[in-house]
Short mmCIF file of C-alpha atoms in Angstrom, two decimals:
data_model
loop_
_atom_site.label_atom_id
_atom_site.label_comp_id
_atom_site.label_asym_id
_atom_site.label_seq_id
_atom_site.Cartn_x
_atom_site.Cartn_y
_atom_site.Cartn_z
CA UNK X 1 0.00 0.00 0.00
CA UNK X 2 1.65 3.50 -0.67
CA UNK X 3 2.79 5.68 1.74
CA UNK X 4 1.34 8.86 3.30
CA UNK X 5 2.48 11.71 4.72
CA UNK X 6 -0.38 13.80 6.83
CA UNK X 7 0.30 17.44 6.87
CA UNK X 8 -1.85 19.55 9.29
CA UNK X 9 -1.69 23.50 9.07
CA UNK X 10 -1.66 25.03 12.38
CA UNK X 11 -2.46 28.32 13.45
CA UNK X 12 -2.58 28.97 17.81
CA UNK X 13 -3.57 25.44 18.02
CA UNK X 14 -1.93 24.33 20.45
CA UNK X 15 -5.21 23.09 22.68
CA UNK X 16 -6.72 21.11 19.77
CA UNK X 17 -3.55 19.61 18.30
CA UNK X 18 -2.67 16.90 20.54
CA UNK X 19 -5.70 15.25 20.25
CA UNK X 20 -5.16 15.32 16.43
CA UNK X 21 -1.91 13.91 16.58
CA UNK X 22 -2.82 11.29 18.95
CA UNK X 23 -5.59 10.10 16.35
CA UNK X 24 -2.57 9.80 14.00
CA UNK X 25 -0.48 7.68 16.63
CA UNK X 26 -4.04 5.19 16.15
CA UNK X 27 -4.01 4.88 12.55
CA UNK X 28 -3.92 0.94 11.54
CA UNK X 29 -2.18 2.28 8.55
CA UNK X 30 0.67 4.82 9.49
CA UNK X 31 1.70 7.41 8.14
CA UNK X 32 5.38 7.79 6.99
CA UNK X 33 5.47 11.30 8.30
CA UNK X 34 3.29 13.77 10.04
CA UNK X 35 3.99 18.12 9.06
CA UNK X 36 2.60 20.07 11.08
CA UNK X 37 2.67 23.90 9.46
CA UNK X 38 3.25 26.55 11.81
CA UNK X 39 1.57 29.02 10.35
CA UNK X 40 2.91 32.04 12.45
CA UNK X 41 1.86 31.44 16.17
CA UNK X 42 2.18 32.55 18.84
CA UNK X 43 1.59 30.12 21.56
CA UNK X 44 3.03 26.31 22.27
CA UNK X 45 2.08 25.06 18.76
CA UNK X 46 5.15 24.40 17.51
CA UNK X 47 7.10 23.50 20.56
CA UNK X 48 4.39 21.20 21.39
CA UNK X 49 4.42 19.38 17.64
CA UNK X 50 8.00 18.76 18.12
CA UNK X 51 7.87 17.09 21.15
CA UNK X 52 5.40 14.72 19.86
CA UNK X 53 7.67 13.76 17.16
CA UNK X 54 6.05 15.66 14.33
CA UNK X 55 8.30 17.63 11.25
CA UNK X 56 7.47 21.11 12.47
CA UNK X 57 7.67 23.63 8.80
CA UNK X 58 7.91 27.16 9.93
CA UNK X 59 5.36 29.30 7.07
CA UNK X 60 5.78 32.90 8.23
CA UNK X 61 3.34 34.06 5.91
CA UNK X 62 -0.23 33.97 6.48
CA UNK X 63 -2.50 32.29 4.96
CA UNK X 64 -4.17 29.06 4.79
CA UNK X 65 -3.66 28.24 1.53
CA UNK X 66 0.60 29.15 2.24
CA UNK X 67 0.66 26.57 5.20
CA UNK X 68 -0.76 24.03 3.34
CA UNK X 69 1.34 24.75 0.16
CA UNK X 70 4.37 24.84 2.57
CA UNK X 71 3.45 21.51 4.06
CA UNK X 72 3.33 19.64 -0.01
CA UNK X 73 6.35 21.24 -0.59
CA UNK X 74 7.99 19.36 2.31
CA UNK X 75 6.47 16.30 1.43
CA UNK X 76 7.83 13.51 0.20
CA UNK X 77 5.62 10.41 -0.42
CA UNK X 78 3.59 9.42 -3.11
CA UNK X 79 0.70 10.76 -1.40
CA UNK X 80 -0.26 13.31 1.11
CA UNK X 81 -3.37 13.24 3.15
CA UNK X 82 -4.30 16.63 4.89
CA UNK X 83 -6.43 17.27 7.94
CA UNK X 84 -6.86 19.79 10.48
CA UNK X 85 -5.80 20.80 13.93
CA UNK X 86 -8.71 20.54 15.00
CA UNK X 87 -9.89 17.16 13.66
CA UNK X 88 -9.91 13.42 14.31
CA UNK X 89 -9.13 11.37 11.71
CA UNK X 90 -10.43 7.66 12.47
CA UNK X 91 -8.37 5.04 13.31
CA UNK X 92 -8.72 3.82 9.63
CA UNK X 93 -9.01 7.05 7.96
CA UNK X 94 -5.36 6.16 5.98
CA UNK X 95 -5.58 2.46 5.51
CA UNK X 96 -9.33 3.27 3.83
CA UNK X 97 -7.29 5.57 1.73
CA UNK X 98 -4.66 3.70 0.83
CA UNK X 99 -6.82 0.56 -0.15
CA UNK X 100 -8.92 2.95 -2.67
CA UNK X 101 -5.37 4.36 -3.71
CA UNK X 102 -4.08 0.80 -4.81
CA UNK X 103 -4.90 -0.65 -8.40
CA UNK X 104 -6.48 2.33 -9.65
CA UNK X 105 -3.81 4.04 -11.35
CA UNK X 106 -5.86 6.68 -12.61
CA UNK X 107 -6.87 8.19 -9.31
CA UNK X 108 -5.03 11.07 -8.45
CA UNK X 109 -7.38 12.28 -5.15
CA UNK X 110 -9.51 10.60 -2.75
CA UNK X 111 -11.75 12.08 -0.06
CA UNK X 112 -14.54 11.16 2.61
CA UNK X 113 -16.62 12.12 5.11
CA UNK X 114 -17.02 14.54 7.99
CA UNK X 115 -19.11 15.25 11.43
CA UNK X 116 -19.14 17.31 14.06
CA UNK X 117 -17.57 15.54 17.96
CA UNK X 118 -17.72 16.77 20.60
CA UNK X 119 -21.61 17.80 20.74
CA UNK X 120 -24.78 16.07 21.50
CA UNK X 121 -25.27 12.79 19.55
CA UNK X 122 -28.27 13.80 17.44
CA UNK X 123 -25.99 16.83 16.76
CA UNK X 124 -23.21 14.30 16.07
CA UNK X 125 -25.68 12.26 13.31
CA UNK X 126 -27.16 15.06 11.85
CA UNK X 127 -23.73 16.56 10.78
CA UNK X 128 -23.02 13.44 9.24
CA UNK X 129 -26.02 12.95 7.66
CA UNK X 130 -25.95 16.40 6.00
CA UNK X 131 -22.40 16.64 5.41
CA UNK X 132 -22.69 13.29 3.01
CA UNK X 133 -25.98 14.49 1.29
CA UNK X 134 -24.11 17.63 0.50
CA UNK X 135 -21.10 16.09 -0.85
CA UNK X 136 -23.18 13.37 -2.74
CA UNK X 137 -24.97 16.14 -4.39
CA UNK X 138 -21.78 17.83 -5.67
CA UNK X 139 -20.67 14.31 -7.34
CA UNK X 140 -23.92 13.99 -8.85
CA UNK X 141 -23.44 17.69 -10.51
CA UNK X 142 -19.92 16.70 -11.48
CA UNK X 143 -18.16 18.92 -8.98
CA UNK X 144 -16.24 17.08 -6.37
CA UNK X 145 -16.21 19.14 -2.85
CA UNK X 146 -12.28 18.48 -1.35
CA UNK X 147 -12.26 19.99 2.00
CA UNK X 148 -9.20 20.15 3.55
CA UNK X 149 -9.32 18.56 6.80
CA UNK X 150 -10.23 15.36 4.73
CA UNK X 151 -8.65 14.71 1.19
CA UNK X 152 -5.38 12.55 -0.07
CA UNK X 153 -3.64 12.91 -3.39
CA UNK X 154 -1.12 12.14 -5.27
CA UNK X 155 2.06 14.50 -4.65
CA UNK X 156 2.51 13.97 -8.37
CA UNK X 157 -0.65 15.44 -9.11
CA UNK X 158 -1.12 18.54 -7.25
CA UNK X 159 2.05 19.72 -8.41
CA UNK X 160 1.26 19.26 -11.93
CA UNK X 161 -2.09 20.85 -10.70
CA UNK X 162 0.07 23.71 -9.58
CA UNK X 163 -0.54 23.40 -5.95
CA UNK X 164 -2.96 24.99 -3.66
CA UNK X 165 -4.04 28.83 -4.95
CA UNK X 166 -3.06 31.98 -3.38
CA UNK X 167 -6.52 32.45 -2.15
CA UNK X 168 -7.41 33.74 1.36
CA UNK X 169 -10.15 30.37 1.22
CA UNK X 170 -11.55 27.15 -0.81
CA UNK X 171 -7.91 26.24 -1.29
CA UNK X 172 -9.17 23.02 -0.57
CA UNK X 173 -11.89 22.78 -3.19
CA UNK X 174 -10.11 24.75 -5.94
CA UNK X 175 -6.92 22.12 -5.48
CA UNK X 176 -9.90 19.25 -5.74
CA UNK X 177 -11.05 20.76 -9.02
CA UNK X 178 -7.60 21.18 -10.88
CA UNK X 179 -7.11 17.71 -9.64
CA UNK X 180 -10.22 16.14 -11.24
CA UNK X 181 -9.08 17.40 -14.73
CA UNK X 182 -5.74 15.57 -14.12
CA UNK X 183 -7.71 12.35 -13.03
CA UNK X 184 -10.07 10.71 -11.29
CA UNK X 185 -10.96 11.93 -7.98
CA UNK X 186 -12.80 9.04 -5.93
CA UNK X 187 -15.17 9.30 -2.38
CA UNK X 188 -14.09 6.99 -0.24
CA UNK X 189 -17.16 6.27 2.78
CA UNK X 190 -15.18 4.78 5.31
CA UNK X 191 -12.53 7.24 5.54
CA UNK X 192 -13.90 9.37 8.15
CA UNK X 193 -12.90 12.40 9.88
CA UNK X 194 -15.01 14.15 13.09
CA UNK X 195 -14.09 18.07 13.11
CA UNK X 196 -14.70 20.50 16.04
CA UNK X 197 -17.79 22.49 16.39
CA UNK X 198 -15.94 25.55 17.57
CA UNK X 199 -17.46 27.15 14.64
CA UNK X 200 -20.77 26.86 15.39
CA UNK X 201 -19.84 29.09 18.36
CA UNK X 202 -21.09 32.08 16.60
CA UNK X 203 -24.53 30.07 15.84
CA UNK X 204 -25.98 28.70 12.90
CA UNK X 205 -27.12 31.00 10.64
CA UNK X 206 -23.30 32.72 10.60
CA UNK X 207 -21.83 29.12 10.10
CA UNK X 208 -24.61 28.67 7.27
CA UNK X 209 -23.86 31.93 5.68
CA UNK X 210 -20.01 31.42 5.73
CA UNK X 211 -21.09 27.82 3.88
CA UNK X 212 -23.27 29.79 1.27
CA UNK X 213 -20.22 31.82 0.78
CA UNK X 214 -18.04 28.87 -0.18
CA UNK X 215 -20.38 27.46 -1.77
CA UNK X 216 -20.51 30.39 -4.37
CA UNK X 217 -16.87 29.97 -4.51
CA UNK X 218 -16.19 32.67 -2.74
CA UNK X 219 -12.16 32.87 -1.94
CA UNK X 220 -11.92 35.93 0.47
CA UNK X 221 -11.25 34.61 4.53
CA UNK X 222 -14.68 34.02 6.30
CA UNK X 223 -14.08 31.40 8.83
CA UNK X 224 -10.94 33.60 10.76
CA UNK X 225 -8.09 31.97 12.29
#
């Protein structure tokens, strides 16, 4: 099966990130190396990456769409799975990956699904349940929604694809597009990833608004640091 490397951009994360990179320490598959991006903080994020054993890439600049571009360029695998500081890749998140990776030689990007943790459990299922309709629905319309804290693709690929855009957001989804014209881009159900709900802080109709916005392909920053 090929090898990953998980890069995670990082931003003043340091109270999320070690229960990210713990999920990583459970993978059944893992990965070859982990990146974490620091992406100019100013707290323990780095210092604490380190000490868990992580590559630690200093990006001075920025920018979501720099850390992550910093974190391919330091890769070195034949494929790079990204998540989030603040998200918990299941324990077979890159073994689901790497199976839908091998014998397809065509494939050049994989993703899967998403839900909320750390909320109540109908909260928890109804996350789920709309995340998958959504992302169904953009398949079925021939448009492939990436998102960032739960996509893997071939190192190969993106930089033919010319990376991740300058773009202050849907990085993610833009790289997912110039991918699918390189290849095929495949969903891949079991390889699941639960997210924080810290955004919902603000309440739903923001959080549905900033969604609209992306949706519309909208690429200035609406979801802050």
């Amino acid at each position: 099966m090929p090898d990953f490397t998980v890069v995670i951009p990082a931003r003043n994360e340091a109270a999320y990130l070690p229960l990210t990179l713990r999920a990583l320490e459970r993978q059944t598959h893992p990965p070859a190396a982990v990146i974490v991006v620091d992406n100019a903080s100013h707290d323990g994020t780095a210092t604490l990456a380190r000490a868990w054993g992580a590559q630690v890439v200093e990006c001075r600049v920025r920018g979501i769409a720099h850390a992550r571009q910093a974190g391919l360029d330091s890769a070195r695998t034949e494929w790079v799975a990204s998540t989030d500081a603040d998200s918990l890749p299941a324990p077979e998140w890159l073994e689901r990956f790497a199976h839908a990776a091998c014998g397809h030689p065509g494939r050049v990007a994989l993703y899967g699904p998403m839900r909320f943790c750390g909320v109540s459990r109908p909260l928890v299922k109804l996350s789920e349940l709309g995340y998958s309709t959504f992302l169904h629905a953009c398949r079925v319309v021939g448009k492939p929604n990436l998102a960032g804290a739960n996509m893997a693709f071939s190192r190969h690929a993106a930089t033919l694809a010319g990376g991740y855009p300058e773009v202050e957001a849907y990085e993610d989804v833009l790289l997912g597009q110039a991918l699918a014209r390189l290849g095929e881009v495949a969903y891949v159900p079991g390889a699941l990833v639960e997210t924080s709900a810290r955004r919902l802080e603000g309440g739903w109709l923001p959080f549905l608004w900033r969604h609209v916005q992306n949706l519309s392909g909208h690429t200035r920053g609406y979801f802050g640091d």
